[in-house]
XYZ file of C-alpha atoms in Angstrom:
643
model
C 0.155 -0.667 -0.041
C 2.582 2.110 0.676
C 3.850 1.397 -2.732
C 0.753 2.711 -4.486
C 0.571 5.707 -2.450
C 4.177 6.269 -3.855
C 4.090 6.166 -6.607
C 1.109 8.496 -6.942
C 2.467 11.658 -4.915
C 5.662 10.589 -7.855
C 3.335 10.598 -10.774
C 1.385 14.334 -9.643
C 4.786 15.278 -8.864
C 5.740 14.436 -12.427
C 1.924 16.298 -13.574
C 2.697 19.194 -11.256
C 6.107 20.149 -13.345
C 4.990 19.126 -16.872
C 2.129 22.015 -16.563
C 4.513 24.802 -15.381
C 5.549 26.688 -18.606
C 9.759 26.135 -19.685
C 11.300 29.432 -19.292
C 10.768 31.129 -22.363
C 13.367 30.470 -25.055
C 14.577 32.748 -27.754
C 17.377 33.438 -30.627
C 19.523 34.958 -28.575
C 18.849 32.616 -25.254
C 16.178 32.420 -22.122
C 14.913 34.143 -20.156
C 14.826 33.799 -16.095
C 12.279 35.559 -14.402
C 12.799 36.379 -10.779
C 9.875 37.961 -8.234
C 11.185 37.534 -4.367
C 7.568 38.401 -3.384
C 6.091 34.761 -4.504
C 4.885 32.661 -2.489
C 6.125 29.668 -3.746
C 9.802 28.855 -5.635
C 8.816 27.776 -9.864
C 11.111 27.369 -12.155
C 12.350 30.269 -13.708
C 9.636 31.214 -16.132
C 7.481 33.897 -15.385
C 4.388 32.630 -14.733
C 6.179 30.601 -12.631
C 9.379 32.451 -11.281
C 12.996 32.223 -9.451
C 11.500 33.395 -5.754
C 15.280 33.414 -3.568
C 18.944 34.478 -4.786
C 20.359 31.112 -4.482
C 17.565 29.701 -7.142
C 19.276 32.439 -9.138
C 22.812 31.595 -8.316
C 22.384 27.713 -8.633
C 22.214 28.533 -12.555
C 24.845 28.774 -14.639
C 23.307 31.292 -17.816
C 24.739 31.278 -21.120
C 24.883 33.785 -23.817
C 22.055 35.851 -25.161
C 20.231 34.902 -21.929
C 17.972 37.816 -20.065
C 17.861 37.522 -15.961
C 14.594 40.034 -15.273
C 13.853 40.908 -11.619
C 9.937 41.318 -10.669
C 9.726 45.820 -10.444
C 8.048 46.411 -6.381
C 10.156 43.649 -4.648
C 13.210 43.210 -2.631
C 15.078 40.155 -2.570
C 17.688 39.725 0.755
C 21.146 38.290 0.569
C 23.111 38.780 -2.609
C 22.831 38.299 -6.122
C 26.131 36.451 -7.426
C 25.376 34.271 -10.616
C 27.787 32.059 -13.535
C 27.767 31.682 -16.788
C 29.199 34.241 -19.360
C 27.669 35.350 -22.990
C 29.480 36.462 -25.601
C 30.545 39.816 -27.711
C 27.563 39.009 -29.967
C 24.865 38.478 -26.733
C 25.984 38.837 -23.832
C 23.796 37.978 -20.668
C 21.762 40.924 -19.880
C 20.215 41.772 -15.777
C 16.576 43.499 -15.997
C 13.152 44.604 -14.989
C 9.609 43.519 -15.723
C 6.376 44.768 -14.965
C 5.685 47.982 -13.558
C 6.338 49.946 -10.424
C 10.042 50.778 -8.168
C 13.101 49.403 -9.893
C 13.810 45.945 -7.857
C 15.984 46.133 -4.676
C 18.875 43.555 -4.041
C 19.657 44.432 -0.553
C 22.582 42.701 0.618
C 21.077 43.640 4.278
C 24.914 43.590 5.521
C 25.749 40.086 5.746
C 27.471 39.800 2.135
C 30.419 41.015 0.651
C 29.127 42.103 -1.777
C 25.248 42.080 -2.629
C 25.700 41.457 -6.245
C 28.697 39.851 -7.244
C 30.176 39.360 -10.288
C 32.245 36.863 -10.388
C 35.764 35.932 -12.882
C 32.209 36.174 -15.648
C 32.314 38.133 -18.403
C 30.344 39.379 -21.002
C 27.798 40.954 -18.434
C 25.410 43.488 -18.751
C 23.582 44.825 -15.357
C 20.224 47.375 -15.769
C 17.571 49.132 -13.221
C 18.727 47.063 -9.697
C 17.965 49.448 -6.512
C 20.661 47.860 -4.793
C 21.652 48.125 -0.609
C 24.045 46.720 2.261
C 23.363 48.463 4.951
C 25.038 46.418 8.682
C 24.307 47.227 11.864
C 27.637 48.034 12.105
C 30.167 49.437 9.236
C 32.745 46.519 8.162
C 34.456 45.551 4.676
C 31.603 45.508 2.155
C 30.073 46.413 -1.246
C 26.796 47.125 -2.833
C 28.600 45.865 -6.685
C 31.585 44.123 -7.454
C 32.618 42.433 -10.527
C 36.521 41.104 -9.386
C 38.073 38.732 -11.725
C 40.926 36.820 -10.208
C 43.648 34.877 -11.947
C 41.063 35.245 -14.998
C 42.825 36.635 -18.044
C 41.201 39.357 -20.399
C 37.865 39.205 -18.685
C 35.342 41.727 -21.917
C 32.393 43.883 -21.704
C 31.026 44.812 -18.870
C 27.601 47.331 -18.418
C 26.122 49.143 -15.510
C 23.593 51.026 -16.477
C 20.517 52.965 -15.378
C 21.114 51.540 -11.438
C 20.906 53.378 -7.489
C 23.513 51.746 -4.856
C 22.584 53.515 -1.894
C 23.207 52.456 2.510
C 26.121 50.794 1.886
C 28.214 51.063 5.246
C 31.400 49.895 4.060
C 34.365 50.100 6.424
C 36.936 53.075 5.833
C 39.202 50.954 3.416
C 39.551 51.361 -0.667
C 38.272 47.370 -0.724
C 34.604 49.327 0.406
C 32.701 51.241 -2.614
C 29.438 51.483 -3.975
C 30.551 49.990 -7.201
C 33.911 48.794 -8.311
C 35.712 46.969 -10.728
C 38.442 44.701 -8.880
C 41.155 42.327 -10.076
C 43.035 40.663 -7.932
C 45.116 37.227 -7.943
C 48.702 36.575 -8.232
C 49.133 34.464 -10.809
C 47.599 34.955 -14.674
C 47.830 38.636 -16.129
C 44.126 39.856 -15.572
C 42.350 43.183 -16.902
C 39.712 43.901 -17.351
C 38.514 45.798 -21.216
C 34.827 47.288 -22.614
C 33.768 48.378 -18.884
C 31.063 51.471 -19.357
C 28.944 52.632 -16.530
C 26.475 54.948 -16.772
C 23.491 56.804 -15.576
C 22.995 55.756 -12.713
C 23.211 57.388 -9.270
C 26.122 56.122 -6.098
C 24.673 57.692 -2.620
C 25.638 57.591 1.093
C 28.066 54.678 0.868
C 31.413 53.656 2.759
C 33.896 54.198 2.040
C 34.528 55.367 -1.906
C 32.059 55.786 -5.127
C 32.758 54.952 -8.417
C 36.389 53.080 -8.857
C 38.600 50.337 -10.268
C 41.682 48.938 -8.226
C 43.944 46.295 -9.447
C 46.507 43.730 -7.885
C 48.767 43.799 -11.357
C 49.910 47.369 -10.943
C 54.050 46.856 -10.852
C 55.765 48.893 -13.005
C 59.650 48.804 -13.355
C 59.846 52.718 -13.874
C 58.363 53.353 -10.255
C 61.007 51.458 -8.422
C 58.325 48.796 -7.556
C 60.981 45.272 -8.452
C 58.719 42.398 -7.161
C 55.020 41.590 -7.674
C 52.366 41.878 -10.636
C 53.348 43.529 -13.667
C 51.112 46.459 -15.066
C 48.166 44.828 -16.465
C 46.422 47.390 -17.701
C 41.824 48.010 -17.861
C 41.210 49.183 -21.203
C 38.684 50.611 -22.680
C 36.581 51.724 -18.701
C 34.239 54.566 -19.260
C 32.730 55.846 -16.390
C 29.661 58.514 -18.042
C 26.793 60.036 -16.961
C 26.771 59.485 -13.182
C 25.732 61.157 -9.583
C 27.311 60.643 -7.019
C 27.084 61.863 -3.843
C 27.559 61.959 0.242
C 29.965 59.428 0.058
C 32.126 58.540 3.344
C 36.212 58.874 1.317
C 36.779 59.532 -2.927
C 33.703 60.183 -5.433
C 35.639 58.690 -8.058
C 38.892 56.703 -8.777
C 40.084 54.632 -11.786
C 43.764 52.854 -10.874
C 46.003 51.070 -12.992
C 43.925 51.602 -16.671
C 44.515 53.111 -19.754
C 43.199 55.579 -22.344
C 40.399 55.356 -19.653
C 37.615 58.415 -19.365
C 35.790 59.484 -16.923
C 32.453 62.140 -18.658
C 29.754 63.542 -17.118
C 29.709 62.755 -14.214
C 28.006 65.162 -11.166
C 29.873 64.486 -7.510
C 29.913 66.085 -4.901
C 29.347 65.848 -0.636
C 32.169 64.296 -1.096
C 34.734 62.576 2.192
C 31.398 62.868 4.522
C 33.288 60.402 7.144
C 36.390 58.832 6.091
C 39.689 59.157 8.616
C 41.746 59.444 5.664
C 43.140 61.326 2.756
C 40.460 61.306 -0.170
C 39.060 64.001 -3.308
C 36.090 64.618 -5.913
C 37.694 62.462 -8.780
C 40.741 61.266 -9.070
C 43.510 58.123 -10.927
C 46.427 56.452 -10.616
C 48.821 54.092 -11.951
C 47.394 54.937 -15.430
C 47.899 56.579 -18.808
C 46.320 59.198 -20.717
C 42.876 59.125 -18.662
C 40.617 61.191 -19.818
C 38.083 63.183 -17.065
C 35.910 65.343 -18.302
C 32.733 67.436 -18.385
C 32.651 66.660 -14.842
C 30.898 68.964 -11.963
C 32.328 68.426 -8.572
C 31.569 70.603 -5.725
C 31.438 70.443 -1.720
C 34.019 68.135 -1.285
C 35.437 68.424 2.875
C 38.638 68.360 4.262
C 38.040 67.130 7.696
C 42.074 67.021 7.891
C 45.108 66.204 6.858
C 46.107 66.949 2.962
C 43.505 66.723 0.286
C 40.263 67.079 -0.370
C 40.103 68.650 -4.116
C 37.973 67.952 -6.906
C 40.618 66.698 -9.178
C 44.007 64.920 -8.395
C 46.454 63.253 -10.869
C 47.931 61.024 -8.540
C 51.458 58.725 -8.588
C 52.112 56.420 -10.950
C 49.957 58.297 -14.037
C 50.981 59.141 -17.724
C 49.552 61.653 -19.789
C 46.488 62.681 -17.925
C 44.419 64.991 -18.926
C 41.159 66.725 -17.623
C 39.259 68.812 -19.647
C 36.370 71.186 -20.103
C 35.059 70.106 -16.383
C 33.553 72.786 -14.057
C 34.747 72.525 -9.946
C 33.582 74.941 -7.362
C 33.152 74.869 -2.982
C 36.001 72.436 -2.498
C 37.177 72.941 0.479
C 40.848 71.079 -0.509
C 40.909 73.369 -4.231
C 40.671 72.132 -7.885
C 43.768 69.545 -8.370
C 46.470 68.067 -6.831
C 49.917 66.778 -8.657
C 50.554 64.523 -6.531
C 54.216 62.352 -7.558
C 53.512 61.812 -3.058
C 56.170 59.427 -3.129
C 59.776 58.761 -4.205
C 60.247 57.327 -7.805
C 56.679 57.498 -7.816
C 56.755 60.316 -10.516
C 53.900 61.376 -12.599
C 53.877 63.235 -15.929
C 52.684 65.311 -18.580
C 49.632 65.983 -17.030
C 47.488 68.294 -18.987
C 44.468 71.013 -17.315
C 42.729 73.037 -19.940
C 39.697 74.162 -20.078
C 38.227 74.132 -16.817
C 36.268 76.876 -14.306
C 36.979 76.877 -11.137
C 34.999 79.484 -8.637
C 35.798 79.044 -5.307
C 37.308 76.167 -3.827
C 39.378 76.149 -0.882
C 43.060 75.854 0.935
C 44.637 76.324 -3.174
C 44.222 75.812 -6.571
C 46.817 73.266 -7.465
C 48.691 71.439 -4.914
C 51.673 70.545 -6.406
C 53.666 67.153 -4.313
C 55.072 66.154 -7.568
C 54.839 66.294 -11.574
C 57.623 66.194 -14.063
C 55.751 68.188 -17.261
C 52.390 69.034 -16.707
C 50.575 72.266 -19.157
C 48.004 73.804 -17.491
C 46.684 76.252 -20.264
C 43.369 77.468 -20.956
C 41.212 77.721 -17.688
C 39.274 80.198 -15.540
C 40.394 80.506 -12.289
C 38.331 82.647 -9.692
C 38.642 83.157 -6.386
C 36.038 85.828 -4.672
C 37.204 88.552 -1.977
C 37.806 86.999 1.631
C 39.373 84.476 -0.253
C 42.224 83.123 1.627
C 43.547 80.262 -0.812
C 46.128 80.301 -3.179
C 46.537 79.620 -6.483
C 49.459 77.155 -6.282
C 50.881 75.845 -2.516
C 53.923 73.185 -2.962
C 53.952 70.356 -0.093
C 57.334 71.638 0.040
C 59.144 68.929 -1.685
C 59.596 71.233 -5.374
C 59.322 68.531 -6.669
C 56.220 70.437 -9.546
C 57.106 71.303 -12.734
C 54.845 73.247 -14.510
C 54.261 75.413 -17.782
C 50.986 77.227 -17.180
C 49.522 79.389 -20.357
C 46.472 81.530 -21.907
C 44.659 81.620 -17.754
C 41.891 83.913 -16.586
C 43.413 84.365 -12.558
C 40.327 86.600 -11.224
C 41.820 86.629 -7.618
C 40.320 89.099 -5.405
C 41.334 86.911 -2.307
C 45.349 87.464 -0.626
C 46.546 83.834 -1.522
C 49.381 83.909 -3.259
C 52.530 81.723 -5.510
C 54.322 78.752 -3.414
C 58.004 77.937 -5.858
C 57.092 80.187 -8.648
C 60.841 79.662 -9.806
C 59.609 75.362 -10.872
C 57.278 76.384 -13.250
C 56.988 78.775 -16.401
C 54.158 81.546 -16.830
C 53.604 82.728 -20.257
C 50.354 84.598 -21.203
C 47.844 84.562 -18.291
C 46.046 87.397 -17.238
C 46.307 88.216 -13.601
C 43.741 90.375 -12.227
C 42.233 91.686 -8.693
C 44.316 91.532 -5.775
C 48.770 90.543 -7.009
C 50.587 89.510 -4.038
C 54.193 89.362 -3.811
C 55.048 85.982 -4.938
C 52.628 86.651 -8.122
C 55.211 85.349 -10.858
C 57.309 86.575 -14.102
C 55.129 86.700 -17.239
C 56.465 88.229 -19.878
C 53.423 88.434 -21.816
C 50.753 89.478 -18.715
C 47.670 91.490 -18.566
C 46.629 92.947 -15.150
C 43.402 93.832 -16.443
C 39.921 93.061 -15.768
C 38.599 90.561 -17.919
C 34.997 91.868 -18.001
C 33.691 88.433 -17.282
C 29.252 88.210 -17.746
C 29.266 88.418 -13.877
C 31.622 87.219 -11.676
C 30.867 85.677 -8.567
C 27.195 84.281 -9.604
C 27.278 79.883 -9.302
C 26.840 79.607 -12.784
C 30.064 78.825 -16.291
C 28.102 81.222 -17.818
C 28.479 84.359 -15.636
C 32.311 83.681 -16.388
C 31.766 83.730 -19.992
C 33.826 86.849 -21.791
C 32.364 90.217 -23.212
C 32.661 92.111 -26.155
C 35.908 94.160 -25.564
C 37.644 91.802 -22.730
C 41.201 92.127 -23.079
C 41.446 88.542 -22.800
C 40.508 88.779 -26.963
C 43.027 87.198 -29.302
C 46.040 87.990 -26.301
C 46.449 84.065 -25.169
C 49.778 82.936 -27.340
C 49.859 79.236 -29.139
C 49.012 76.066 -28.032
C 50.199 73.282 -29.563
C 48.103 70.751 -30.079
C 45.136 72.394 -28.127
C 41.337 71.332 -27.176
C 40.114 71.868 -30.806
C 36.814 73.526 -28.748
C 35.998 75.274 -25.441
C 34.337 74.693 -22.366
C 31.156 75.910 -23.720
C 32.085 74.071 -27.730
C 32.886 76.604 -29.886
C 35.939 76.304 -32.036
C 39.362 77.073 -30.771
C 41.880 78.379 -33.226
C 45.168 76.991 -34.226
C 47.311 79.289 -36.595
C 45.012 82.798 -34.675
C 45.651 83.865 -31.588
C 43.140 81.948 -29.296
C 41.312 84.238 -25.915
C 42.251 83.258 -22.597
C 40.495 81.452 -20.501
C 38.167 78.653 -20.633
C 36.203 80.176 -23.048
C 35.850 81.393 -26.961
C 34.473 84.807 -28.002
C 36.237 85.976 -31.323
C 35.904 84.765 -34.374
C 39.131 84.109 -36.610
C 40.041 83.045 -39.751
C 42.463 80.757 -39.457
C 43.948 80.475 -43.369
C 44.576 83.547 -42.893
C 47.008 83.547 -39.702
C 48.845 80.860 -41.486
C 52.564 81.990 -41.546
C 56.087 81.050 -43.261
C 57.923 78.517 -41.614
C 61.185 79.482 -41.352
C 62.710 76.039 -40.284
C 63.465 74.152 -43.749
C 62.411 70.039 -43.617
C 60.633 70.880 -40.009
C 59.064 67.425 -41.138
C 62.019 65.775 -41.649
C 60.998 64.369 -45.247
C 64.109 64.678 -46.131
C 66.053 63.256 -43.706
C 68.354 65.361 -41.364
C 68.695 67.681 -43.928
C 69.053 71.506 -42.768
C 69.453 69.530 -39.295
C 72.794 69.335 -36.655
C 72.956 65.789 -35.282
C 74.582 65.296 -32.133
C 77.673 62.479 -32.649
C 75.280 60.496 -35.141
C 72.940 59.701 -32.265
C 69.898 60.957 -34.421
C 68.374 59.297 -37.078
C 65.376 59.354 -39.197
C 62.619 56.829 -38.253
C 59.134 55.891 -40.587
C 58.143 53.277 -37.763
C 56.279 56.519 -35.594
C 55.735 60.101 -37.624
C 53.147 62.318 -36.306
C 51.919 63.499 -39.731
C 54.011 62.797 -43.492
C 56.235 59.566 -43.850
C 59.884 60.975 -40.945
C 60.043 61.679 -38.296
C 63.900 62.865 -36.700
C 65.109 59.456 -33.959
C 67.189 61.131 -31.447
C 68.634 58.984 -28.647
C 70.330 57.528 -26.388
C 70.048 60.849 -23.880
C 72.062 63.335 -24.375
C 72.158 63.886 -27.876
C 70.011 66.393 -29.674
C 69.532 67.862 -33.306
C 69.620 72.309 -34.190
C 69.074 74.248 -36.786
C 69.569 77.592 -37.404
C 67.424 79.869 -38.571
C 67.097 83.659 -39.737
C 65.036 85.797 -37.929
C 64.348 89.281 -37.353
C 65.246 91.506 -34.416
C 62.008 92.749 -31.976
C 59.948 90.344 -32.879
C 57.440 87.859 -31.351
C 57.578 83.716 -32.708
C 55.717 80.713 -32.005
C 57.768 77.486 -31.389
C 56.280 74.749 -31.554
C 56.054 70.727 -32.908
C 54.643 67.287 -31.473
C 57.244 64.658 -29.527
C 57.205 61.742 -28.403
C 59.372 59.217 -26.710
C 60.032 55.067 -26.257
C 60.649 55.004 -22.619
C 59.064 55.898 -19.644
C 62.194 57.439 -18.492
C 62.982 59.438 -21.354
C 62.536 62.783 -22.130
C 62.406 65.385 -24.838
C 61.696 69.025 -25.663
C 61.709 71.660 -28.305
C 63.107 74.321 -27.827
C 64.645 77.707 -29.071
C 68.246 80.274 -27.643
C 70.246 82.402 -29.027
C 68.215 84.706 -30.123
C 68.982 87.927 -28.054
C 66.850 88.779 -24.701
C 66.012 85.901 -23.229
C 68.635 83.033 -23.771
C 66.545 80.184 -23.979
C 62.887 79.273 -24.080
C 61.731 75.240 -24.347
C 58.043 74.147 -25.060
C 57.001 71.783 -22.133
C 58.705 68.373 -22.873
C 57.866 65.136 -24.115
C 57.331 62.534 -21.997
C 54.363 60.360 -23.383
C 54.707 57.264 -25.993
C 52.014 58.929 -28.120
C 52.403 62.008 -29.829
C 51.797 65.522 -28.545
C 51.274 69.114 -29.423
C 53.701 71.539 -27.689
C 54.291 75.263 -28.384
C 56.626 78.356 -27.063
C 56.097 81.631 -27.308
C 59.652 84.842 -27.368
C 60.737 87.600 -28.527
C 64.478 87.756 -30.448
C 66.866 90.354 -29.159
C 67.737 94.566 -30.684
C 70.229 93.436 -32.878
C 68.910 89.647 -33.349
C 69.160 88.052 -37.114
C 69.220 84.313 -36.003
C 68.054 81.948 -33.703
C 68.934 78.290 -33.120
C 65.743 75.781 -32.804
C 66.876 72.262 -31.682
C 64.879 68.904 -30.473
C 66.916 67.720 -27.548
C 66.439 63.628 -26.035
C 67.484 65.423 -22.005
C 66.852 61.833 -19.660
C 66.345 58.156 -20.201
C 67.240 54.903 -21.471
C 65.182 55.107 -24.493
C 64.998 57.575 -27.498
C 63.196 60.715 -28.850
C 61.334 61.591 -31.417
C 60.407 65.025 -33.312
C 57.843 66.489 -36.273
C 56.602 68.784 -37.898
C 58.765 71.732 -35.773
C 57.891 75.145 -36.255
C 58.730 78.633 -36.092
C 56.837 81.570 -37.760
C 56.210 85.043 -37.082
C 53.305 85.222 -33.762
C 49.684 86.115 -35.506
C 48.565 90.008 -35.105
């Protein structure tokens, strides 16, 4: 009798299972549904959804699958799915139904409320994520992690809301982090996008990358996993606020883009140093179109909007709006012996009422700061430059408006080159010598206002057509207006003047400046120069100089008491190498140089000089100054400065 009852029971279970619809399949994969408000477990169909995260985590997802969470519901615990998609068919996490976002609530009982571990080709959209515990501890909202994986490709986090993550005061506690761990297999992320999302009230950091693969010999790291950069990382259009420590941090990356984000109320609870948006041990990060404000500075050194930190090469900060940050506008940080940052560009930004200092200088080899507008109101004590005492920062300041109505001055001006800046307001004793300076009222539209439009130039401004030419400059100003290449630009972050670049083209006095005729017309140091065809800025040839010290010189005919613009393009083959273009022996000032080229990709540089009263010639040169590698020059030009 017992056997009969057992057979009947098995038959009933079988019939019920057959009655439940299977997950919906499509050409690209299968859709699986989760509704944690459902009273009974299902098989992942919309009619019978899974009702716990453990059921979800037990499934292995594959190409084209969709994991859909019911709106208006909360799932407690950790979402840690397995399986990967493909380039043609990623796995997608999204929502279904109507109502509020579905919530993944870690409750402080899990290390990360959402944890993608050693998977790739995943996209997450529409979720709300929390991980609030009874006490603070190292924990995360969304953690995407690769450990000894190799290359992990294609990750999208779009339109998520991460909040209330009471992590510990460590940099492994985040709202959203892409983390590389492990030490045996070189590992990195490729193709990461986080966009249209909000991160609120998390500790310690908001939106970040990190990696254990960061050792570079040039920075005196002789052991450990070799630098393996995360690539094609984009953080875009996110709102990040009420963050315990740092807002956005990009670590160990190459060619990352951080743009159109708003970060405010940063460094609210952490005991360490923190900043708004910064990058470290990375190459060519571009930080642009961001607004950062109310970064606190309760202690310590930082508290600024932006930071080019140790180990960076060729970082660009452009088109950003910084205001009311207690630690200032930007930090350059070598910060340790042998841990330099180099080649940072800061251009077409606006800083209003930032505190402490505009630049906190703690180590940079070859920065360019040009075409920015800095406004310090009456009563401000903010310094324009504050040195950390190391005197280890070198930068060229060109075409900036420094509207300083306060009392702050400049540290270590001997370390810097100042060319063509407009200094208005108070003039502290430490204000630098600048051969092309202006001290007139820049005639801003509405100085003291809180919006960028108030810092546009007005008609009749002395800043109009008064700037110096900068080779390789950005193509547009803060507002998107075109910037001249040959004509003189306006000073500051706003280009108001119209121009005719064709009419401003001057005659290049340098012969064979593109090296298309080999080294003809150039004198080379001890046969340490040759024509290169494998890397050029334009044409088919460039000049290769090295190892250091190696130079190529040309004597050029000039006119007395005349202002000239020297420009050219350069790159290096190794990070310890530096090449410059310059001019000397022209009377008056003995020598000028464009900012050093220290990047492995081509960059432009310029220097403006005025010949002495009796000058008839000037010597133009390319010079590999330091390093074990080679420096390259191309498209060297000397023209009269346009009116």
